[in-house]
Amino acid sequence: MASQMDTIHMVSHNLHNQTNHKSSIYNLRNDRCRNWDIDISKLHSKFLPIDIQEIIKIPLANLHRPDIPVWIHNPKRIFTVCSAYQAFSEHKIANSQTSEQGATTKFYNKLWSLNLPGKLKHFLWRAVHNNLPTSDNLLRRKLQVDPTCKLCSKEAESAMHVFNECLYTREVCRNLTIAEEIIKPLDFRDLLESR
């Protein structure tokens, strides 16, 4: 059963007295008593009778202290972007049904927990979402750029090409003794998961 606080109260936008456009429910509060200032003549001059009944039903807190903003998704009750992202992720996980969504969540949790600078994690996230400023993405956004790879000048430049397929990149990896034989992944996420 919904409590009185959970109920949404709708008040008509049509004011009974159209000459007073600054009428608001806030002005009807009696802050000393923390209740409604029920002066019927004042109410009838500003609101329709049906709206007055709805206004009077709205409960006011009996606390004699100022309101403060509170964020319920953080133990310190302070809003942070991190706590908002975590709350959103938890909500998404709670509502997810498929194993694919679970695998995606697991992948992103692993990505964000890597011991790397934030800039690099953001870069990897952009690469996974195919959101790097490569020629193929710039062309898709209707920018006039040369589509070929700036390193090898042979293939079309995409994130997958630059980081996995480009002969120049493969040569650098070989010289750094990074595994040369990479199974060709379908996308950048597969590439990261294969490492």
mmCIF file of C-alpha atoms in Angstrom:
data_model
loop_
_atom_site.group_PDB
_atom_site.id
_atom_site.type_symbol
_atom_site.label_atom_id
_atom_site.label_comp_id
_atom_site.label_asym_id
_atom_site.label_seq_id
_atom_site.Cartn_x
_atom_site.Cartn_y
_atom_site.Cartn_z
ATOM 1 C CA MET A 1 0.000 0.000 0.000
ATOM 2 C CA ALA A 2 1.432 3.369 -1.006
ATOM 3 C CA SER A 3 1.945 5.907 1.758
ATOM 4 C CA GLN A 4 0.562 9.394 1.560
ATOM 5 C CA MET A 5 4.060 10.663 0.699
ATOM 6 C CA ASP A 6 4.236 8.344 -2.335
ATOM 7 C CA THR A 7 1.121 9.830 -3.915
ATOM 8 C CA ILE A 8 1.597 12.369 -6.681
ATOM 9 C CA HIS A 9 -0.591 15.437 -6.274
ATOM 10 C CA MET A 10 -1.576 17.288 -9.418
ATOM 11 C CA VAL A 11 -2.716 20.890 -9.229
ATOM 12 C CA SER A 12 -4.374 22.552 -12.189
ATOM 13 C CA HIS A 13 -2.393 25.150 -14.097
ATOM 14 C CA ASN A 14 -5.583 27.143 -14.649
ATOM 15 C CA LEU A 15 -5.715 29.722 -11.894
ATOM 16 C CA HIS A 16 -9.122 30.882 -10.776
ATOM 17 C CA ASN A 17 -7.929 34.474 -10.742
ATOM 18 C CA GLN A 18 -5.896 34.953 -13.912
ATOM 19 C CA THR A 19 -4.665 38.410 -12.842
ATOM 20 C CA ASN A 20 -2.331 36.918 -10.234
ATOM 21 C CA HIS A 21 0.207 34.850 -12.173
ATOM 22 C CA LYS A 22 2.620 34.497 -9.240
ATOM 23 C CA SER A 23 0.416 32.242 -7.108
ATOM 24 C CA SER A 24 2.260 29.261 -5.764
ATOM 25 C CA ILE A 25 1.602 26.550 -3.237
ATOM 26 C CA TYR A 26 4.818 27.472 -1.417
ATOM 27 C CA ASN A 27 3.294 30.828 -0.431
ATOM 28 C CA LEU A 28 0.451 29.027 1.356
ATOM 29 C CA ARG A 29 2.717 27.421 3.973
ATOM 30 C CA ASN A 30 2.753 28.638 7.557
ATOM 31 C CA ASP A 31 6.402 28.087 8.510
ATOM 32 C CA ARG A 32 5.876 28.795 12.225
ATOM 33 C CA CYS A 33 3.342 25.977 12.594
ATOM 34 C CA ARG A 34 4.677 23.879 9.682
ATOM 35 C CA ASN A 35 1.201 23.485 8.209
ATOM 36 C CA TRP A 36 -0.989 25.044 5.539
ATOM 37 C CA ASP A 37 -2.182 28.623 6.022
ATOM 38 C CA ILE A 38 -5.806 27.802 5.364
ATOM 39 C CA ASP A 39 -7.415 31.135 4.693
ATOM 40 C CA ILE A 40 -10.261 30.004 2.471
ATOM 41 C CA SER A 41 -10.859 33.434 0.968
ATOM 42 C CA LYS A 42 -7.154 33.668 0.079
ATOM 43 C CA LEU A 43 -7.218 30.176 -1.424
ATOM 44 C CA HIS A 44 -10.389 30.788 -3.433
ATOM 45 C CA SER A 45 -8.947 33.982 -4.866
ATOM 46 C CA LYS A 46 -5.964 32.064 -6.250
ATOM 47 C CA PHE A 47 -7.027 28.473 -6.935
ATOM 48 C CA LEU A 48 -9.975 26.451 -8.142
ATOM 49 C CA PRO A 49 -11.952 24.562 -5.452
ATOM 50 C CA ILE A 50 -10.794 21.175 -6.762
ATOM 51 C CA ASP A 51 -7.168 22.336 -6.514
ATOM 52 C CA ILE A 52 -7.659 23.612 -2.954
ATOM 53 C CA GLN A 53 -8.715 20.120 -1.848
ATOM 54 C CA GLU A 54 -5.565 18.634 -3.390
ATOM 55 C CA ILE A 55 -3.311 21.292 -1.844
ATOM 56 C CA ILE A 56 -4.672 20.671 1.659
ATOM 57 C CA LYS A 57 -3.994 16.902 1.268
ATOM 58 C CA ILE A 58 -0.255 17.460 0.724
ATOM 59 C CA PRO A 59 1.514 16.628 4.013
ATOM 60 C CA LEU A 60 4.161 18.945 5.439
ATOM 61 C CA ALA A 61 7.036 17.703 7.595
ATOM 62 C CA ASN A 62 6.840 18.596 11.297
ATOM 63 C CA LEU A 63 10.596 18.999 11.606
ATOM 64 C CA HIS A 64 11.850 22.445 12.604
ATOM 65 C CA ARG A 65 15.119 22.356 10.736
ATOM 66 C CA PRO A 66 16.169 23.482 7.268
ATOM 67 C CA ASP A 67 15.983 21.082 4.355
ATOM 68 C CA ILE A 68 19.283 19.638 3.162
ATOM 69 C CA PRO A 69 19.990 17.662 -0.004
ATOM 70 C CA VAL A 70 20.684 13.974 0.672
ATOM 71 C CA TRP A 71 21.949 11.355 -1.809
ATOM 72 C CA ILE A 72 20.809 7.886 -0.730
ATOM 73 C CA HIS A 73 23.293 6.004 -2.930
ATOM 74 C CA ASN A 74 26.357 7.046 -0.911
ATOM 75 C CA PRO A 75 27.117 6.232 2.772
ATOM 76 C CA LYS A 76 28.140 9.860 3.385
ATOM 77 C CA ARG A 77 24.875 11.007 1.730
ATOM 78 C CA ILE A 78 26.883 13.158 -0.694
ATOM 79 C CA PHE A 79 26.349 13.003 -4.455
ATOM 80 C CA THR A 80 29.324 11.961 -6.565
ATOM 81 C CA VAL A 81 29.458 10.983 -10.220
ATOM 82 C CA CYS A 82 30.996 7.674 -9.153
ATOM 83 C CA SER A 83 28.072 6.884 -6.813
ATOM 84 C CA ALA A 84 25.578 7.841 -9.538
ATOM 85 C CA TYR A 85 27.319 5.541 -12.029
ATOM 86 C CA GLN A 86 27.401 2.749 -9.438
ATOM 87 C CA ALA A 87 23.697 3.209 -8.611
ATOM 88 C CA PHE A 88 22.850 3.209 -12.313
ATOM 89 C CA SER A 89 24.952 0.076 -12.883
ATOM 90 C CA GLU A 90 23.350 -1.724 -9.939
ATOM 91 C CA HIS A 91 19.904 -0.770 -11.213
ATOM 92 C CA LYS A 92 20.825 -2.012 -14.678
ATOM 93 C CA ILE A 93 22.218 -5.280 -13.275
ATOM 94 C CA ALA A 94 19.095 -5.820 -11.183
ATOM 95 C CA ASN A 95 16.950 -5.408 -14.282
ATOM 96 C CA SER A 96 19.143 -7.415 -16.651
ATOM 97 C CA GLN A 97 17.969 -10.880 -17.604
ATOM 98 C CA THR A 98 20.400 -12.268 -20.169
ATOM 99 C CA SER A 99 23.851 -13.757 -19.721
ATOM 100 C CA GLU A 100 25.113 -11.426 -22.468
ATOM 101 C CA GLN A 101 24.213 -8.412 -20.335
ATOM 102 C CA GLY A 102 25.951 -10.053 -17.371
ATOM 103 C CA ALA A 103 29.066 -10.628 -19.485
ATOM 104 C CA THR A 104 28.990 -6.995 -20.612
ATOM 105 C CA THR A 105 28.719 -5.792 -17.016
ATOM 106 C CA LYS A 106 31.560 -8.096 -16.001
ATOM 107 C CA PHE A 107 33.682 -6.750 -18.873
ATOM 108 C CA TYR A 108 33.086 -3.104 -17.901
ATOM 109 C CA ASN A 109 33.699 -3.826 -14.211
ATOM 110 C CA LYS A 110 37.009 -5.403 -15.226
ATOM 111 C CA LEU A 111 37.830 -2.461 -17.522
ATOM 112 C CA TRP A 112 37.096 0.197 -14.870
ATOM 113 C CA SER A 113 38.997 -1.714 -12.168
ATOM 114 C CA LEU A 114 42.230 -1.917 -14.196
ATOM 115 C CA ASN A 115 45.219 -0.327 -12.488
ATOM 116 C CA LEU A 116 45.605 2.319 -15.199
ATOM 117 C CA PRO A 117 45.297 6.101 -15.321
ATOM 118 C CA GLY A 118 41.733 7.322 -15.813
ATOM 119 C CA LYS A 119 42.623 8.799 -19.215
ATOM 120 C CA LEU A 120 43.711 5.397 -20.495
ATOM 121 C CA LYS A 121 40.585 3.651 -19.155
ATOM 122 C CA HIS A 122 38.467 6.312 -20.861
ATOM 123 C CA PHE A 123 40.432 5.806 -24.079
ATOM 124 C CA LEU A 124 39.800 2.040 -23.933
ATOM 125 C CA TRP A 125 36.112 2.630 -23.236
ATOM 126 C CA ARG A 126 35.928 4.905 -26.300
ATOM 127 C CA ALA A 127 37.733 2.274 -28.384
ATOM 128 C CA VAL A 128 35.268 -0.430 -27.287
ATOM 129 C CA HIS A 129 32.386 1.856 -28.294
ATOM 130 C CA ASN A 130 34.077 2.678 -31.622
ATOM 131 C CA ASN A 131 34.207 6.315 -30.602
ATOM 132 C CA LEU A 132 37.819 7.222 -31.415
ATOM 133 C CA PRO A 133 38.548 9.933 -34.007
ATOM 134 C CA THR A 134 39.694 7.470 -36.663
ATOM 135 C CA SER A 135 39.122 8.219 -40.341
ATOM 136 C CA ASP A 136 36.175 5.827 -40.629
ATOM 137 C CA ASN A 137 34.387 7.527 -37.706
ATOM 138 C CA LEU A 138 35.168 11.023 -38.986
ATOM 139 C CA LEU A 139 33.825 10.106 -42.429
ATOM 140 C CA ARG A 140 30.666 8.721 -40.830
ATOM 141 C CA ARG A 141 30.234 12.155 -39.226
ATOM 142 C CA LYS A 142 30.470 13.754 -42.676
ATOM 143 C CA LEU A 143 33.964 15.233 -42.217
ATOM 144 C CA GLN A 144 36.198 15.306 -45.273
ATOM 145 C CA VAL A 145 39.324 13.315 -44.362
ATOM 146 C CA ASP A 146 41.637 10.881 -46.104
ATOM 147 C CA PRO A 147 40.265 7.422 -45.219
ATOM 148 C CA THR A 148 43.596 5.597 -45.396
ATOM 149 C CA CYS A 149 45.681 4.672 -42.371
ATOM 150 C CA LYS A 150 48.223 7.361 -41.480
ATOM 151 C CA LEU A 151 50.760 4.693 -40.448
ATOM 152 C CA CYS A 152 50.773 2.233 -43.357
ATOM 153 C CA SER A 153 48.857 4.197 -46.032
ATOM 154 C CA LYS A 154 47.364 0.920 -47.306
ATOM 155 C CA GLU A 155 44.101 0.171 -45.510
ATOM 156 C CA ALA A 156 41.158 2.209 -44.282
ATOM 157 C CA GLU A 157 41.844 3.625 -40.830
ATOM 158 C CA SER A 158 39.668 2.171 -38.075
ATOM 159 C CA ALA A 159 40.402 1.436 -34.424
ATOM 160 C CA MET A 160 40.671 -2.278 -35.219
ATOM 161 C CA HIS A 161 43.070 -1.595 -38.069
ATOM 162 C CA VAL A 162 45.297 0.824 -36.125
ATOM 163 C CA PHE A 163 45.592 -1.339 -33.010
ATOM 164 C CA ASN A 164 45.498 -4.833 -34.484
ATOM 165 C CA GLU A 165 45.732 -5.141 -38.270
ATOM 166 C CA CYS A 166 48.155 -2.417 -39.365
ATOM 167 C CA LEU A 167 51.549 -3.769 -40.456
ATOM 168 C CA TYR A 168 53.260 -0.857 -38.697
ATOM 169 C CA THR A 169 51.501 -1.700 -35.409
ATOM 170 C CA ARG A 170 52.386 -5.383 -35.764
ATOM 171 C CA GLU A 171 56.039 -4.447 -36.304
ATOM 172 C CA VAL A 172 56.041 -2.291 -33.165
ATOM 173 C CA CYS A 173 54.452 -5.133 -31.159
ATOM 174 C CA ARG A 174 57.023 -7.602 -32.478
ATOM 175 C CA ASN A 175 59.906 -5.278 -31.504
ATOM 176 C CA LEU A 176 58.408 -4.869 -28.032
ATOM 177 C CA THR A 177 58.099 -8.687 -27.774
ATOM 178 C CA ILE A 178 54.329 -8.428 -27.456
ATOM 179 C CA ALA A 179 52.581 -11.550 -28.747
ATOM 180 C CA GLU A 180 52.680 -11.468 -32.517
ATOM 181 C CA GLU A 181 50.093 -14.124 -33.273
ATOM 182 C CA ILE A 182 46.729 -12.602 -32.481
ATOM 183 C CA ILE A 183 43.508 -14.314 -33.457
ATOM 184 C CA LYS A 184 41.615 -11.797 -35.539
ATOM 185 C CA PRO A 185 38.916 -10.428 -33.223
ATOM 186 C CA LEU A 186 35.539 -9.204 -34.419
ATOM 187 C CA ASP A 187 35.748 -5.885 -32.590
ATOM 188 C CA PHE A 188 37.872 -3.915 -30.138
ATOM 189 C CA ARG A 189 36.186 -5.518 -27.118
ATOM 190 C CA ASP A 190 37.180 -8.973 -28.408
ATOM 191 C CA LEU A 191 40.713 -7.655 -28.882
ATOM 192 C CA LEU A 192 40.887 -6.491 -25.248
ATOM 193 C CA GLU A 193 39.394 -9.734 -23.950
ATOM 194 C CA SER A 194 41.942 -11.784 -25.931
ATOM 195 C CA ARG A 195 44.822 -10.121 -24.028
#
